[in-house]
Amino acid sequence: MPPASPSRALVLGSTSVYRRELLSRLHLPFSVEPPHVDETPRAGETPAELARRLAAAKAAAVAAKHPDAVVIGSDQVADLEGEPLGKPGNHANAVAQLRRMSGKTVVFQTALTVMCQATGFTQHDLAPVRVRFRELADHEIEAYLRAEQPYDCAGSAKSEGLGIALLEAIDSDDPTALVGLPLIRTCRMLRAAGLQVF
């Protein structure tokens, strides 16, 4: 394990307001740097593989600019029966996603990479979250989307908000993974990288 370095900077490689809010819960000073990574899936790539590759690519892109910092990269891909579902981007796509997920279990593959170029530290992990959706009527889908407009969320629902009413069950060993950053794993990996969480 690298020696503890309280002065080493922490950088979140992300444009997600959700990840920024989650990381701020740890009361650690950090900055945010957009990673500028192409998120196009590769042919034959599973949702878990895609999430892992993008988390690592985001961390590496930001670490190249901040070699002395500890960098966090994360990505989430909704996995519906092996098919990756991205962010809907608009109302029509969100309606289509929620109709497809109605009554089904979706695995939200949330990948995490923490690295520091200066120390050679790199760790990767995956926090899958199994989410079972209720059978959703069209009027419920429409009312939910009009209320919360989750068009920037993989899977078209915010479990931390009204979207919880669309669900029957959530199965996870790292609850914040569903929102976008698995904080239990993040704390473990930051400690391994030499940062003091407390």
CSV table of C-alpha atoms in Angstrom, one decimal, residues 1-189:
chain,number,residue,atom,x,y,z
A,1,MET,CA,0.0,0.0,0.0
A,2,PRO,CA,1.4,3.5,-0.9
A,3,PRO,CA,2.2,5.7,2.1
A,4,ALA,CA,-0.6,8.0,3.2
A,5,SER,CA,-0.4,11.4,1.7
A,6,PRO,CA,-3.0,13.8,3.1
A,7,SER,CA,-1.9,16.5,0.7
A,8,ARG,CA,-2.3,14.4,-2.5
A,9,ALA,CA,-5.1,15.9,-4.6
A,10,LEU,CA,-8.3,13.9,-5.3
A,11,VAL,CA,-9.9,14.4,-8.8
A,12,LEU,CA,-13.2,13.0,-10.0
A,13,GLY,CA,-13.1,12.3,-13.7
A,14,SER,CA,-16.7,12.9,-14.5
A,15,THR,CA,-19.3,15.3,-15.8
A,16,SER,CA,-22.0,13.7,-13.6
A,17,VAL,CA,-23.7,15.9,-11.1
A,18,TYR,CA,-24.8,12.7,-9.3
A,19,ARG,CA,-21.3,11.4,-8.8
A,20,ARG,CA,-20.2,14.8,-7.7
A,21,GLU,CA,-22.9,14.9,-5.0
A,22,LEU,CA,-22.1,11.4,-3.9
A,23,LEU,CA,-18.4,12.0,-3.6
A,24,SER,CA,-19.1,15.2,-1.6
A,25,ARG,CA,-20.7,13.0,1.1
A,26,LEU,CA,-17.2,11.8,2.1
A,27,HIS,CA,-16.2,15.4,3.2
A,28,LEU,CA,-12.9,15.1,1.2
A,29,PRO,CA,-11.7,18.1,-0.9
A,30,PHE,CA,-11.7,17.2,-4.5
A,31,SER,CA,-11.9,18.8,-8.0
A,32,VAL,CA,-13.7,17.7,-11.0
A,33,GLU,CA,-12.3,17.2,-14.5
A,34,PRO,CA,-14.3,16.1,-17.6
A,35,PRO,CA,-12.7,13.0,-19.0
A,36,HIS,CA,-13.6,13.5,-22.7
A,37,VAL,CA,-13.9,9.7,-23.5
A,38,ASP,CA,-15.8,8.2,-26.4
A,39,GLU,CA,-18.5,6.1,-24.8
A,40,THR,CA,-19.5,4.2,-27.9
A,41,PRO,CA,-20.0,0.5,-27.2
A,42,ARG,CA,-17.7,-1.9,-29.1
A,43,ALA,CA,-19.1,-4.8,-31.1
A,44,GLY,CA,-19.8,-7.8,-28.9
A,45,GLU,CA,-19.0,-5.9,-25.7
A,46,THR,CA,-21.2,-6.9,-22.7
A,47,PRO,CA,-22.7,-4.1,-20.5
A,48,ALA,CA,-20.3,-5.0,-17.7
A,49,GLU,CA,-17.3,-5.0,-20.0
A,50,LEU,CA,-18.4,-1.6,-21.4
A,51,ALA,CA,-18.8,-0.1,-17.9
A,52,ARG,CA,-15.4,-1.4,-16.8
A,53,ARG,CA,-13.6,-0.2,-20.0
A,54,LEU,CA,-15.2,3.3,-19.7
A,55,ALA,CA,-14.4,3.7,-16.0
A,56,ALA,CA,-10.8,2.8,-16.6
A,57,ALA,CA,-10.6,5.1,-19.7
A,58,LYS,CA,-12.1,8.0,-17.8
A,59,ALA,CA,-9.6,7.6,-14.9
A,60,ALA,CA,-6.7,7.2,-17.3
A,61,ALA,CA,-7.6,10.3,-19.3
A,62,VAL,CA,-7.8,12.5,-16.2
A,63,ALA,CA,-4.7,10.9,-14.6
A,64,ALA,CA,-2.7,11.9,-17.7
A,65,LYS,CA,-3.5,15.5,-16.9
A,66,HIS,CA,-3.1,15.2,-13.1
A,67,PRO,CA,-0.3,12.6,-12.6
A,68,ASP,CA,0.3,13.4,-8.9
A,69,ALA,CA,-3.4,13.1,-8.0
A,70,VAL,CA,-5.6,10.2,-7.0
A,71,VAL,CA,-8.2,10.0,-9.8
A,72,ILE,CA,-11.6,8.4,-9.7
A,73,GLY,CA,-13.3,7.2,-12.9
A,74,SER,CA,-16.7,5.6,-12.9
A,75,ASP,CA,-19.3,4.5,-15.4
A,76,GLN,CA,-22.7,2.9,-15.3
A,77,VAL,CA,-24.5,0.8,-18.0
A,78,ALA,CA,-28.0,-0.5,-17.6
A,79,ASP,CA,-28.1,-4.2,-18.6
A,80,LEU,CA,-31.4,-5.5,-19.9
A,81,GLU,CA,-31.0,-9.2,-20.7
A,82,GLY,CA,-27.5,-8.6,-21.9
A,83,GLU,CA,-28.2,-5.5,-23.9
A,84,PRO,CA,-26.7,-2.2,-22.8
A,85,LEU,CA,-29.2,0.7,-22.3
A,86,GLY,CA,-27.7,4.1,-22.3
A,87,LYS,CA,-29.0,7.5,-21.1
A,88,PRO,CA,-32.3,8.1,-23.0
A,89,GLY,CA,-31.6,11.8,-23.7
A,90,ASN,CA,-35.2,12.7,-24.4
A,91,HIS,CA,-38.8,11.9,-23.5
A,92,ALA,CA,-39.6,9.5,-26.3
A,93,ASN,CA,-36.5,7.3,-25.6
A,94,ALA,CA,-37.3,7.3,-21.9
A,95,VAL,CA,-40.8,6.1,-22.6
A,96,ALA,CA,-39.5,3.3,-24.8
A,97,GLN,CA,-36.9,2.3,-22.2
A,98,LEU,CA,-39.4,2.1,-19.3
A,99,ARG,CA,-41.9,0.1,-21.4
A,100,ARG,CA,-39.1,-2.4,-22.2
A,101,MET,CA,-38.1,-2.6,-18.5
A,102,SER,CA,-41.6,-3.0,-17.2
A,103,GLY,CA,-41.9,-6.2,-15.2
A,104,LYS,CA,-38.3,-7.1,-15.7
A,105,THR,CA,-35.0,-7.2,-13.8
A,106,VAL,CA,-32.4,-4.8,-15.0
A,107,VAL,CA,-28.8,-5.0,-13.7
A,108,PHE,CA,-27.1,-1.6,-13.4
A,109,GLN,CA,-23.4,-2.3,-13.9
A,110,THR,CA,-21.5,0.4,-12.1
A,111,ALA,CA,-17.8,0.2,-12.6
A,112,LEU,CA,-15.1,2.1,-10.7
A,113,THR,CA,-11.4,2.7,-11.3
A,114,VAL,CA,-9.1,4.6,-8.9
A,115,MET,CA,-5.5,5.4,-10.0
A,116,CYS,CA,-2.5,7.5,-9.3
A,117,GLN,CA,0.2,7.8,-11.9
A,118,ALA,CA,2.8,9.0,-9.5
A,119,THR,CA,2.6,6.0,-7.2
A,120,GLY,CA,1.6,3.4,-9.9
A,121,PHE,CA,-1.6,2.6,-8.0
A,122,THR,CA,-4.5,1.3,-10.0
A,123,GLN,CA,-7.6,-0.6,-8.8
A,124,HIS,CA,-10.8,-1.6,-10.7
A,125,ASP,CA,-14.1,-2.9,-9.3
A,126,LEU,CA,-17.6,-3.6,-10.5
A,127,ALA,CA,-20.7,-3.0,-8.3
A,128,PRO,CA,-23.7,-4.7,-10.0
A,129,VAL,CA,-27.2,-3.7,-8.8
A,130,ARG,CA,-30.2,-5.8,-9.6
A,131,VAL,CA,-33.3,-3.8,-9.9
A,132,ARG,CA,-36.8,-5.3,-10.4
A,133,PHE,CA,-39.3,-3.0,-12.1
A,134,ARG,CA,-43.0,-3.3,-11.4
A,135,GLU,CA,-45.4,-3.8,-14.3
A,136,LEU,CA,-45.8,-0.2,-15.4
A,137,ALA,CA,-48.9,1.2,-17.1
A,138,ASP,CA,-48.4,3.8,-19.8
A,139,HIS,CA,-50.0,6.6,-17.7
A,140,GLU,CA,-47.6,5.8,-14.8
A,141,ILE,CA,-44.6,6.1,-17.1
A,142,GLU,CA,-45.9,9.3,-18.5
A,143,ALA,CA,-46.6,10.8,-15.1
A,144,TYR,CA,-43.2,9.8,-13.7
A,145,LEU,CA,-41.3,11.2,-16.7
A,146,ARG,CA,-43.2,14.5,-16.6
A,147,ALA,CA,-42.5,14.8,-12.9
A,148,GLU,CA,-38.8,13.9,-12.8
A,149,GLN,CA,-37.4,14.1,-16.4
A,150,PRO,CA,-34.6,11.6,-15.8
A,151,TYR,CA,-33.3,11.9,-19.4
A,152,ASP,CA,-29.6,12.0,-18.2
A,153,CYS,CA,-30.0,8.7,-16.2
A,154,ALA,CA,-29.2,5.2,-17.5
A,155,GLY,CA,-32.4,3.3,-17.3
A,156,SER,CA,-34.6,6.4,-17.3
A,157,ALA,CA,-35.4,6.4,-13.5
A,158,LYS,CA,-34.0,8.0,-10.4
A,159,SER,CA,-34.2,5.6,-7.5
A,160,GLU,CA,-33.2,8.4,-5.1
A,161,GLY,CA,-36.3,10.3,-6.1
A,162,LEU,CA,-39.8,9.5,-7.3
A,163,GLY,CA,-38.4,6.7,-9.5
A,164,ILE,CA,-38.4,4.4,-6.4
A,165,ALA,CA,-42.2,4.1,-6.9
A,166,LEU,CA,-41.5,2.3,-10.2
A,167,LEU,CA,-39.6,-0.5,-8.5
A,168,GLU,CA,-40.4,-3.8,-6.7
A,169,ALA,CA,-36.9,-4.5,-5.3
A,170,ILE,CA,-33.2,-3.4,-5.3
A,171,ASP,CA,-30.5,-5.9,-4.6
A,172,SER,CA,-27.0,-4.4,-3.9
A,173,ASP,CA,-24.1,-4.7,-1.5
A,174,ASP,CA,-23.1,-1.1,-2.2
A,175,PRO,CA,-26.3,1.0,-2.2
A,176,THR,CA,-25.1,4.2,-3.8
A,177,ALA,CA,-23.9,2.3,-6.8
A,178,LEU,CA,-27.3,2.6,-8.3
A,179,VAL,CA,-27.1,6.4,-8.2
A,180,GLY,CA,-23.7,6.3,-10.0
A,181,LEU,CA,-20.8,5.9,-7.6
A,182,PRO,CA,-20.4,2.9,-5.2
A,183,LEU,CA,-19.2,4.7,-2.1
A,184,ILE,CA,-18.3,1.6,0.0
A,185,ARG,CA,-15.9,0.5,-2.8
A,186,THR,CA,-14.7,4.1,-3.3
A,187,CYS,CA,-13.7,4.4,0.3
A,188,ARG,CA,-11.9,1.1,0.3
A,189,MET,CA,-10.0,2.0,-2.9
